[in-house]
mmCIF file of C-alpha atoms and ligand atoms in Angstrom:
data_model
loop_
_atom_site.group_PDB
_atom_site.id
_atom_site.type_symbol
_atom_site.label_atom_id
_atom_site.label_comp_id
_atom_site.label_asym_id
_atom_site.label_seq_id
_atom_site.Cartn_x
_atom_site.Cartn_y
_atom_site.Cartn_z
ATOM 1 C CA MET A 970 15.544 40.270 2.949
ATOM 2 C CA THR A 971 13.418 38.515 5.068
ATOM 3 C CA ILE A 972 15.313 35.678 7.623
ATOM 4 C CA ILE A 973 13.644 32.900 8.874
ATOM 5 C CA LEU A 974 14.780 30.437 11.947
ATOM 6 C CA GLY A 975 13.263 27.243 11.610
ATOM 7 C CA LEU A 976 13.508 24.666 14.645
ATOM 8 C CA GLU A 977 12.626 20.653 14.389
ATOM 9 C CA SER A 978 12.252 18.662 17.517
ATOM 10 C CA SER A 979 9.190 16.396 16.690
ATOM 11 C CA CYS A 980 10.861 12.960 16.376
ATOM 12 C CA ASP A 981 14.426 11.887 17.346
ATOM 13 C CA GLU A 982 16.779 14.669 14.845
ATOM 14 C CA THR A 983 17.024 18.185 16.879
ATOM 15 C CA ALA A 984 17.382 20.921 13.749
ATOM 16 C CA ALA A 985 18.040 24.800 13.634
ATOM 17 C CA ALA A 986 17.913 26.158 9.926
ATOM 18 C CA LEU A 987 18.388 29.692 8.361
ATOM 19 C CA VAL A 988 16.219 30.231 5.081
ATOM 20 C CA THR A 989 15.234 33.188 3.303
ATOM 21 C CA ALA A 990 11.910 34.445 2.394
ATOM 22 C CA GLU A 991 13.354 33.828 -1.567
ATOM 23 C CA GLY A 992 14.219 30.080 -0.569
ATOM 24 C CA ARG A 993 17.919 30.231 -0.072
ATOM 25 C CA ILE A 994 19.237 27.962 2.678
ATOM 26 C CA LEU A 995 21.971 30.199 4.836
ATOM 27 C CA ALA A 996 22.315 27.321 7.448
ATOM 28 C CA HIS A 997 20.992 24.098 8.545
ATOM 29 C CA ARG A 998 22.411 22.220 11.508
ATOM 30 C CA LEU A 999 21.206 18.410 12.666
ATOM 31 C CA ALA A 1000 21.630 16.335 15.573
ATOM 32 C CA THR A 1001 20.602 12.926 14.410
ATOM 33 C CA GLN A 1002 19.826 10.757 18.398
ATOM 34 C CA GLU A 1003 20.120 7.215 16.275
ATOM 35 C CA ASP A 1004 22.765 5.875 18.611
ATOM 36 C CA ALA A 1005 20.828 6.390 21.627
ATOM 37 C CA HIS A 1006 17.579 5.126 20.580
ATOM 38 C CA ARG A 1007 19.376 2.487 18.435
ATOM 39 C CA PRO A 1008 19.894 -0.070 21.819
ATOM 40 C CA TYR A 1009 15.870 -0.061 22.163
ATOM 41 C CA GLY A 1010 15.334 -0.465 18.482
ATOM 42 C CA GLY A 1011 13.135 2.582 17.910
ATOM 43 C CA VAL A 1012 12.517 6.269 19.029
ATOM 44 C CA VAL A 1013 12.245 6.257 23.107
ATOM 45 C CA PRO A 1014 10.091 9.401 24.114
ATOM 46 C CA GLU A 1015 11.466 10.531 27.383
ATOM 47 C CA ILE A 1016 15.503 9.522 25.866
ATOM 48 C CA ALA A 1017 14.124 12.130 22.780
ATOM 49 C CA ALA A 1018 12.939 15.089 24.838
ATOM 50 C CA ARG A 1019 16.034 15.013 27.258
ATOM 51 C CA ALA A 1020 18.335 15.028 23.968
ATOM 52 C CA HIS A 1021 16.428 17.700 22.465
ATOM 53 C CA VAL A 1022 16.610 19.648 25.307
ATOM 54 C CA GLU A 1023 20.676 19.519 25.156
ATOM 55 C CA ALA A 1024 21.189 19.725 21.337
ATOM 56 C CA LEU A 1025 18.929 22.577 20.405
ATOM 57 C CA ALA A 1026 20.209 25.979 21.968
ATOM 58 C CA PRO A 1027 23.481 24.850 21.002
ATOM 59 C CA LEU A 1028 22.347 24.407 17.352
ATOM 60 C CA VAL A 1029 20.835 27.909 16.760
ATOM 61 C CA GLU A 1030 24.206 29.385 17.950
ATOM 62 C CA ALA A 1031 26.349 27.166 15.502
ATOM 63 C CA ALA A 1032 23.386 27.781 12.589
ATOM 64 C CA LEU A 1033 23.636 31.376 13.223
ATOM 65 C CA ALA A 1034 27.300 31.300 13.589
ATOM 66 C CA ASP A 1035 27.651 29.697 9.957
ATOM 67 C CA ALA A 1036 25.565 32.080 8.123
ATOM 68 C CA GLU A 1037 27.475 34.821 9.934
ATOM 69 C CA LEU A 1038 24.086 36.255 11.314
ATOM 70 C CA THR A 1039 23.117 36.957 14.862
ATOM 71 C CA LEU A 1040 19.405 36.340 16.579
ATOM 72 C CA ASP A 1041 18.922 40.381 15.486
ATOM 73 C CA ASP A 1042 19.461 39.421 12.031
ATOM 74 C CA VAL A 1043 16.294 36.881 12.150
ATOM 75 C CA ASP A 1044 12.784 38.304 10.759
ATOM 76 C CA VAL A 1045 10.603 35.091 11.787
ATOM 77 C CA ILE A 1046 11.280 32.203 14.189
ATOM 78 C CA ALA A 1047 9.577 28.916 12.883
ATOM 79 C CA ALA A 1048 8.715 26.367 15.375
ATOM 80 C CA THR A 1049 7.352 22.776 14.566
ATOM 81 C CA ALA A 1050 4.407 22.863 17.161
ATOM 82 C CA GLY A 1051 3.085 18.959 15.773
ATOM 83 C CA PRO A 1052 2.373 16.466 15.230
ATOM 84 C CA GLY A 1053 5.025 14.013 16.608
ATOM 85 C CA LEU A 1054 6.141 12.761 20.391
ATOM 86 C CA ILE A 1055 4.694 15.660 22.757
ATOM 87 C CA GLY A 1056 7.704 15.719 25.003
ATOM 88 C CA GLY A 1057 10.178 16.527 21.735
ATOM 89 C CA VAL A 1058 7.558 19.185 20.287
ATOM 90 C CA MET A 1059 7.292 20.834 23.641
ATOM 91 C CA VAL A 1060 11.106 21.419 23.706
ATOM 92 C CA GLY A 1061 11.132 22.948 20.238
ATOM 93 C CA LEU A 1062 8.117 25.136 20.451
ATOM 94 C CA VAL A 1063 9.179 26.627 23.877
ATOM 95 C CA THR A 1064 12.425 27.409 22.685
ATOM 96 C CA GLY A 1065 10.607 29.077 19.555
ATOM 97 C CA LYS A 1066 8.371 31.115 22.000
ATOM 98 C CA ALA A 1067 11.278 32.282 24.284
ATOM 99 C CA LEU A 1068 13.055 33.325 20.782
ATOM 100 C CA ALA A 1069 10.355 35.136 19.590
ATOM 101 C CA HIS A 1070 9.409 36.708 23.173
ATOM 102 C CA ALA A 1071 12.798 38.089 23.988
ATOM 103 C CA THR A 1072 13.299 39.090 20.362
ATOM 104 C CA GLY A 1073 10.093 40.592 20.102
ATOM 105 C CA LYS A 1074 9.999 38.844 16.151
ATOM 106 C CA PRO A 1075 6.623 36.979 15.097
ATOM 107 C CA LEU A 1076 6.255 32.961 15.674
ATOM 108 C CA VAL A 1077 5.019 30.988 13.085
ATOM 109 C CA ALA A 1078 3.577 27.330 14.533
ATOM 110 C CA VAL A 1079 4.492 24.907 11.673
ATOM 111 C CA ASN A 1080 2.739 21.437 11.494
ATOM 112 C CA HIS A 1081 5.275 19.282 10.942
ATOM 113 C CA LEU A 1082 3.907 17.619 8.020
ATOM 114 C CA GLU A 1083 3.153 20.850 6.174
ATOM 115 C CA GLY A 1084 7.079 21.356 6.636
ATOM 116 C CA HIS A 1085 7.296 17.888 4.694
ATOM 117 C CA ALA A 1086 4.308 18.970 2.288
ATOM 118 C CA LEU A 1087 6.199 22.856 1.036
ATOM 119 C CA SER A 1088 9.860 21.427 0.979
ATOM 120 C CA PRO A 1089 9.722 20.367 -2.850
ATOM 121 C CA ARG A 1090 9.168 23.899 -3.178
ATOM 122 C CA LEU A 1091 11.980 25.186 -1.475
ATOM 123 C CA ALA A 1092 13.957 22.613 -3.406
ATOM 124 C CA ASP A 1093 12.247 23.589 -6.542
ATOM 125 C CA PRO A 1094 11.032 26.974 -6.700
ATOM 126 C CA SER A 1095 9.388 26.725 -9.851
ATOM 127 C CA LEU A 1096 7.103 24.325 -8.354
ATOM 128 C CA GLN A 1097 3.189 25.634 -8.407
ATOM 129 C CA PHE A 1098 0.096 24.828 -6.584
ATOM 130 C CA PRO A 1099 -1.951 22.914 -6.903
ATOM 131 C CA TYR A 1100 0.021 19.779 -6.998
ATOM 132 C CA LEU A 1101 -0.306 16.248 -5.868
ATOM 133 C CA LEU A 1102 1.830 15.238 -3.102
ATOM 134 C CA LEU A 1103 2.682 11.301 -1.827
ATOM 135 C CA LEU A 1104 3.473 12.104 1.648
ATOM 136 C CA VAL A 1105 5.258 9.153 2.996
ATOM 137 C CA SER A 1106 6.765 9.394 6.481
ATOM 138 C CA GLY A 1107 7.661 7.464 9.498
ATOM 139 C CA GLY A 1108 3.893 7.972 10.831
ATOM 140 C CA HIS A 1109 2.537 9.289 8.192
ATOM 141 C CA CYS A 1110 1.365 7.553 4.381
ATOM 142 C CA GLN A 1111 -1.030 10.325 2.825
ATOM 143 C CA LEU A 1112 -1.957 11.835 -0.604
ATOM 144 C CA LEU A 1113 -3.030 15.145 -0.455
ATOM 145 C CA HIS A 1114 -3.805 17.852 -2.914
ATOM 146 C CA VAL A 1115 -1.436 20.724 -1.861
ATOM 147 C CA ARG A 1116 -3.192 24.168 -2.758
ATOM 148 C CA GLY A 1117 -1.548 26.446 -0.674
ATOM 149 C CA PRO A 1118 -0.318 26.954 2.836
ATOM 150 C CA GLY A 1119 -2.523 25.994 5.235
ATOM 151 C CA ASP A 1120 -4.689 24.539 2.434
ATOM 152 C CA TYR A 1121 -4.933 20.932 2.139
ATOM 153 C CA ALA A 1122 -7.357 18.257 0.852
ATOM 154 C CA ARG A 1123 -6.258 14.715 1.984
ATOM 155 C CA LEU A 1124 -7.399 12.185 -0.899
ATOM 156 C CA ALA A 1125 -6.105 9.079 0.942
ATOM 157 C CA THR A 1126 -4.451 7.593 4.108
ATOM 158 C CA THR A 1127 -3.151 4.817 6.042
ATOM 159 C CA ILE A 1128 -6.345 2.675 7.321
ATOM 160 C CA ASP A 1129 -3.106 1.188 9.527
ATOM 161 C CA ASP A 1130 0.329 0.904 9.442
ATOM 162 C CA ALA A 1131 2.682 3.694 7.526
ATOM 163 C CA ALA A 1132 4.898 2.812 4.941
ATOM 164 C CA GLY A 1133 8.284 4.416 7.105
ATOM 165 C CA GLU A 1134 6.456 2.424 9.816
ATOM 166 C CA ALA A 1135 6.497 -1.161 7.900
ATOM 167 C CA PHE A 1136 10.463 -0.110 6.804
ATOM 168 C CA ASP A 1137 11.300 0.016 10.448
ATOM 169 C CA LYS A 1138 9.270 -3.167 11.846
ATOM 170 C CA THR A 1139 10.542 -5.127 8.624
ATOM 171 C CA ALA A 1140 14.176 -4.151 9.472
ATOM 172 C CA LYS A 1141 13.198 -4.996 13.063
ATOM 173 C CA LEU A 1142 11.997 -8.568 12.084
ATOM 174 C CA LEU A 1143 14.904 -9.135 9.711
ATOM 175 C CA GLY A 1144 17.379 -8.103 12.375
ATOM 176 C CA LEU A 1145 18.484 -5.488 10.159
ATOM 177 C CA GLY A 1146 19.162 -2.895 12.713
ATOM 178 C CA PHE A 1147 18.165 0.870 13.449
ATOM 179 C CA PRO A 1148 16.996 3.050 11.719
ATOM 180 C CA GLY A 1149 15.349 0.842 9.629
ATOM 181 C CA GLY A 1150 14.450 2.005 6.065
ATOM 182 C CA PRO A 1151 17.936 2.860 4.720
ATOM 183 C CA ALA A 1152 19.117 -0.511 6.073
ATOM 184 C CA VAL A 1153 16.271 -2.343 3.959
ATOM 185 C CA GLU A 1154 17.245 -0.137 1.069
ATOM 186 C CA LYS A 1155 20.488 -1.463 1.420
ATOM 187 C CA ALA A 1156 19.441 -5.493 2.226
ATOM 188 C CA ALA A 1157 17.083 -5.217 -0.596
ATOM 189 C CA ALA A 1158 20.019 -3.809 -3.131
ATOM 190 C CA ARG A 1159 21.578 -7.318 -2.685
ATOM 191 C CA GLY A 1160 18.403 -9.212 -3.216
ATOM 192 C CA ASN A 1161 15.559 -10.744 -5.595
ATOM 193 C CA SER A 1162 12.545 -8.680 -5.358
ATOM 194 C CA ARG A 1163 10.568 -11.579 -6.646
ATOM 195 C CA ALA A 1164 11.793 -14.458 -4.339
ATOM 196 C CA VAL A 1165 9.180 -14.322 -1.917
ATOM 197 C CA ARG A 1166 5.718 -13.950 -2.617
ATOM 198 C CA LEU A 1167 3.915 -10.826 -0.755
ATOM 199 C CA PRO A 1168 0.812 -9.106 -0.512
ATOM 200 C CA ARG A 1169 0.035 -5.842 -2.377
ATOM 201 C CA PRO A 1170 -3.320 -4.894 0.581
ATOM 202 C CA LEU A 1171 -5.641 -2.847 -1.293
ATOM 203 C CA LEU A 1172 -3.834 -2.891 -4.667
ATOM 204 C CA GLY A 1173 -6.423 -2.138 -7.753
ATOM 205 C CA THR A 1174 -9.665 -1.492 -5.128
ATOM 206 C CA ASP A 1175 -11.784 1.595 -5.550
ATOM 207 C CA ASP A 1176 -10.659 2.335 -1.876
ATOM 208 C CA PRO A 1177 -8.450 5.067 -1.915
ATOM 209 C CA HIS A 1178 -6.357 4.427 1.130
ATOM 210 C CA PHE A 1179 -3.249 2.510 1.974
ATOM 211 C CA SER A 1180 -2.855 -0.684 4.124
ATOM 212 C CA PHE A 1181 0.551 -2.329 4.859
ATOM 213 C CA ALA A 1182 -0.167 -4.433 8.382
ATOM 214 C CA GLY A 1183 -1.045 -7.636 6.200
ATOM 215 C CA LEU A 1184 1.762 -7.145 4.499
ATOM 216 C CA LYS A 1185 4.272 -6.920 7.835
ATOM 217 C CA SER A 1186 2.343 -9.934 8.621
ATOM 218 C CA ALA A 1187 3.397 -11.701 5.700
ATOM 219 C CA VAL A 1188 7.482 -10.865 5.919
ATOM 220 C CA MET A 1189 6.739 -12.346 9.672
ATOM 221 C CA ARG A 1190 5.719 -15.588 8.446
ATOM 222 C CA ALA A 1191 8.649 -15.524 5.470
ATOM 223 C CA ALA A 1192 10.973 -14.511 7.951
ATOM 224 C CA GLN A 1193 10.149 -17.355 10.548
ATOM 225 C CA SER A 1194 9.942 -19.805 7.756
ATOM 226 C CA GLY A 1195 13.559 -19.584 7.248
ATOM 227 C CA GLN A 1196 13.465 -20.456 3.945
ATOM 228 C CA HIS A 1197 14.523 -16.699 2.492
ATOM 229 C CA SER A 1198 17.570 -14.854 2.819
ATOM 230 C CA ALA A 1199 16.970 -11.463 4.572
ATOM 231 C CA GLN A 1200 18.401 -9.759 1.234
ATOM 232 C CA ASP A 1201 14.972 -11.518 -0.476
ATOM 233 C CA ILE A 1202 12.758 -10.727 1.648
ATOM 234 C CA ALA A 1203 14.099 -7.335 1.894
ATOM 235 C CA ALA A 1204 14.282 -6.773 -1.690
ATOM 236 C CA SER A 1205 10.657 -8.339 -2.034
ATOM 237 C CA PHE A 1206 8.963 -6.274 0.678
ATOM 238 C CA GLN A 1207 10.180 -3.193 -0.766
ATOM 239 C CA GLN A 1208 8.744 -4.467 -4.101
ATOM 240 C CA ALA A 1209 5.541 -4.932 -2.884
ATOM 241 C CA VAL A 1210 5.760 -1.539 -1.018
ATOM 242 C CA VAL A 1211 6.674 0.577 -4.260
ATOM 243 C CA ASP A 1212 4.085 -1.631 -6.059
ATOM 244 C CA CYS A 1213 1.118 -0.244 -3.437
ATOM 245 C CA LEU A 1214 2.504 3.314 -3.291
ATOM 246 C CA ILE A 1215 2.402 3.356 -7.257
ATOM 247 C CA ASP A 1216 -1.399 1.649 -7.751
ATOM 248 C CA ARG A 1217 -2.539 3.963 -4.732
ATOM 249 C CA THR A 1218 -0.733 7.219 -6.440
ATOM 250 C CA ARG A 1219 -2.072 6.185 -10.163
ATOM 251 C CA ARG A 1220 -5.440 5.989 -8.821
ATOM 252 C CA ALA A 1221 -5.374 9.651 -6.895
ATOM 253 C CA LEU A 1222 -3.668 10.736 -9.949
ATOM 254 C CA ALA A 1223 -6.879 10.078 -12.088
ATOM 255 C CA ALA A 1224 -8.727 12.010 -9.748
ATOM 256 C CA SER A 1225 -6.783 14.893 -9.892
ATOM 257 C CA PRO A 1226 -7.208 17.332 -12.924
ATOM 258 C CA GLY A 1227 -5.411 20.409 -13.257
ATOM 259 C CA VAL A 1228 -2.346 19.502 -10.810
ATOM 260 C CA THR A 1229 0.727 21.104 -11.796
ATOM 261 C CA ALA A 1230 3.164 18.112 -10.660
ATOM 262 C CA LEU A 1231 3.355 14.757 -9.053
ATOM 263 C CA VAL A 1232 5.116 15.101 -5.619
ATOM 264 C CA VAL A 1233 6.684 12.499 -2.946
ATOM 265 C CA ALA A 1234 8.297 14.053 0.274
ATOM 266 C CA GLY A 1235 8.852 12.505 3.608
ATOM 267 C CA GLY A 1236 11.221 10.092 4.566
ATOM 268 C CA VAL A 1237 10.254 6.825 2.848
ATOM 269 C CA ALA A 1238 10.640 9.232 -0.270
ATOM 270 C CA ALA A 1239 14.355 9.215 0.376
ATOM 271 C CA ASN A 1240 14.250 5.473 -1.034
ATOM 272 C CA GLN A 1241 15.452 5.141 -4.581
ATOM 273 C CA ALA A 1242 13.311 2.464 -5.418
ATOM 274 C CA VAL A 1243 10.197 4.753 -4.378
ATOM 275 C CA ARG A 1244 11.320 7.632 -6.448
ATOM 276 C CA GLY A 1245 12.098 5.855 -9.590
ATOM 277 C CA ALA A 1246 8.984 4.147 -9.500
ATOM 278 C CA LEU A 1247 6.742 7.705 -9.345
ATOM 279 C CA MET A 1248 9.411 9.027 -11.644
ATOM 280 C CA THR A 1249 8.200 6.614 -14.058
ATOM 281 C CA LEU A 1250 4.411 7.178 -13.230
ATOM 282 C CA ALA A 1251 4.750 10.702 -13.767
ATOM 283 C CA THR A 1252 6.374 10.669 -16.835
ATOM 284 C CA GLU A 1253 3.329 8.293 -18.329
ATOM 285 C CA ALA A 1254 1.227 10.994 -16.915
ATOM 286 C CA GLU A 1255 3.032 13.309 -18.459
ATOM 287 C CA LEU A 1256 3.467 15.645 -15.339
ATOM 288 C CA PRO A 1257 6.627 16.809 -14.156
ATOM 289 C CA PHE A 1258 7.991 15.040 -10.752
ATOM 290 C CA VAL A 1259 9.689 16.755 -7.936
ATOM 291 C CA ALA A 1260 11.504 14.863 -5.200
ATOM 292 C CA PRO A 1261 13.778 17.009 -2.527
ATOM 293 C CA PRO A 1262 17.387 15.873 -2.189
ATOM 294 C CA LEU A 1263 17.744 13.351 0.018
ATOM 295 C CA TRP A 1264 18.480 15.209 3.477
ATOM 296 C CA LEU A 1265 15.539 17.624 2.700
ATOM 297 C CA CYS A 1266 13.199 14.474 2.308
ATOM 298 C CA THR A 1267 14.061 13.084 6.433
ATOM 299 C CA ASP A 1268 13.485 15.251 9.201
ATOM 300 C CA ASN A 1269 15.299 18.794 9.440
ATOM 301 C CA ALA A 1270 14.695 22.412 10.641
ATOM 302 C CA ALA A 1271 14.996 23.696 6.888
ATOM 303 C CA MET A 1272 11.883 22.335 5.453
ATOM 304 C CA ILE A 1273 10.323 24.133 8.855
ATOM 305 C CA ALA A 1274 12.366 27.646 8.525
ATOM 306 C CA TRP A 1275 10.493 27.437 4.640
ATOM 307 C CA ALA A 1276 7.125 26.569 5.898
ATOM 308 C CA GLY A 1277 7.168 29.108 8.337
ATOM 309 C CA ALA A 1278 8.334 31.523 5.493
ATOM 310 C CA GLU A 1279 5.151 30.585 2.756
ATOM 311 C CA ARG A 1280 3.016 30.714 5.788
ATOM 312 C CA HIS A 1281 4.571 34.266 7.110
ATOM 313 C CA ALA A 1282 4.110 35.622 3.693
ATOM 314 C CA ALA A 1283 0.405 34.437 3.709
ATOM 315 C CA GLY A 1284 0.280 36.014 6.859
ATOM 316 C CA LEU A 1285 -0.351 33.433 9.055
ATOM 317 C CA VAL A 1286 1.876 33.950 11.884
ATOM 318 C CA ASP A 1287 0.772 32.503 15.649
ATOM 319 C CA ASP A 1288 0.198 33.662 18.938
ATOM 320 C CA LEU A 1289 2.522 32.377 21.994
ATOM 321 C CA SER A 1290 -0.320 31.053 23.342
ATOM 322 C CA ILE A 1291 -0.227 28.196 21.019
ATOM 323 C CA PRO A 1292 -0.131 24.696 22.056
ATOM 324 C CA ALA A 1293 1.737 22.063 21.029
ATOM 325 C CA ARG A 1294 -0.449 19.144 19.109
ATOM 326 C CA PRO A 1295 0.690 15.391 19.505
ATOM 327 C CA ARG A 1296 -1.831 15.132 16.728
ATOM 328 C CA TRP A 1297 -2.440 17.683 13.799
ATOM 329 C CA PRO A 1298 -3.996 16.789 10.420
ATOM 330 C CA LEU A 1299 -3.412 18.437 7.341
ATOM 331 C CA ASP A 1300 -6.748 18.466 6.495
ATOM 332 C CA PRO A 1301 -8.957 18.442 9.669
ATOM 333 C CA ASP A 1302 -12.168 18.090 6.970
ATOM 334 C CA ALA A 1303 -10.686 14.806 5.934
ATOM 335 C CA GLU A 1304 -13.619 11.589 6.393
ATOM 336 C CA LYS A 1305 -11.865 9.223 8.770
ATOM 337 C CA ALA A 1306 -10.647 6.429 6.345
ATOM 338 C CA ARG A 1307 -12.421 2.674 7.018
ATOM 339 C CA GLY A 1308 -10.788 1.252 10.168
ATOM 340 C CA ALA A 1309 -8.285 3.423 10.643
ATOM 341 C CA GLY A 1310 -7.604 4.114 14.067
ATOM 342 C CA VAL A 1311 -5.780 7.345 15.838
ATOM 343 C CA LYS A 1312 -4.061 8.542 12.926
ATOM 344 C CA ALA A 1313 -4.316 11.389 11.279
HETATM 345 O O1 KG4 B 1845 10.162 12.213 7.565
HETATM 346 P P1 KG4 B 1845 11.027 11.290 8.535
HETATM 347 O O2 KG4 B 1845 12.529 11.640 8.384
HETATM 348 O O3 KG4 B 1845 10.112 11.100 9.788
HETATM 349 C C1 KG4 B 1845 9.090 11.283 10.173
HETATM 350 O O4 KG4 B 1845 8.220 12.821 10.209
HETATM 351 O O5 KG4 B 1845 8.102 9.925 10.498
HETATM 352 O O6 KG4 B 1845 10.628 9.768 7.906
HETATM 353 C C2 KG4 B 1845 11.362 8.476 8.601
HETATM 354 C C3 KG4 B 1845 10.721 7.377 8.205
HETATM 355 C C4 KG4 B 1845 11.336 6.181 9.061
HETATM 356 O O7 KG4 B 1845 10.188 5.436 8.903
HETATM 357 C C5 KG4 B 1845 12.682 5.680 8.130
HETATM 358 O O8 KG4 B 1845 12.594 4.203 8.072
HETATM 359 C C6 KG4 B 1845 12.000 5.653 6.622
HETATM 360 O O9 KG4 B 1845 11.189 7.507 6.533
HETATM 361 N N1 KG4 B 1845 13.221 6.244 5.701
HETATM 362 C C7 KG4 B 1845 13.216 5.304 4.677
HETATM 363 C C8 KG4 B 1845 14.504 5.356 4.025
HETATM 364 N N2 KG4 B 1845 14.937 6.416 4.999
HETATM 365 C C9 KG4 B 1845 14.173 6.831 5.628
HETATM 366 N N3 KG4 B 1845 12.401 4.440 4.004
HETATM 367 C C10 KG4 B 1845 12.947 3.360 2.970
HETATM 368 N N4 KG4 B 1845 13.690 3.432 2.295
HETATM 369 C C11 KG4 B 1845 14.458 4.946 2.805
HETATM 370 N N5 KG4 B 1845 15.799 4.647 2.023
HETATM 371 ZN ZN1 ZN B 1846 8.783 13.876 9.669
#
């Protein structure tokens, strides 16, 4: 039995997990920093990095204790090496390097996005490559063909904000609190999704990409007008995001003959309206729909351990000199999207 220790520290969750190469989750531990960042209404990189330093080693010990294992039983060390807040990424990667060096076990430096991208195969072992993936998180909104570990073709990305970022900014504008996504979903459940007319940027266009900046500005105007309840704005915003995600995904599906499934991953995949609409789209396209359970959608270390398992099985291990990378696209050959700034 091959056992992989996974470490995650790229944003505001510190996590450690133990997963087998067969996809059995032996232990997963997570410490969220939500309370530390809440007063600022967003993640503060310096606070995040310090909190990772304090939390990570005890979480590794706790995960090992949960699984009744010691470091000697671990075969592979997998750590997120980017993309993300560089201070936090360095904490996890240096910890992984130190553990690999001390134990003589191989290190796999994992792209956080690959952790999300492969997590559906941990949730559903029958899921085969290639699949069409909608990767929707706080920093990314992409459509990808997932062909295998380290083998991605990006069909679309956002030309401005990520979907999760739009949820977070909307929550802030409406005073719904932090973290934003779950707060907007909760408020939306008590609102009317047709109460506020909001734009659906790029809907129906030939352009394959996403855009949410115009929607965010419209939400701001609706909030400032004082004519609508926060619940109605939240519900109308969520519906607009769903409509954009579905339209762009439908377009990508039409350009994806031979995919085995429609798959969603990343923090926004925890949203029930998003999941429901994608399920309907997959049924229309006569494809299976795969979405990881909610805890595996948001940041965690089980997905990092699993990506480490897949890469290790494919012979992809790393040198201890590998650097932490604040930016790290899954498909380095993808063309830059029109108007896109620094986002990968
Ligand atoms: O994947 P993730 O945990 O971290 C990143 O790698 O970015 O995604 C976090 C994002 C945040 O923007 C958060 O607001 C959003 O996922 N999110 C949600 C929900 N839960 C988390 N967005 C909408 N509805 C949710 N229930
Ligand atoms: Zn993430």
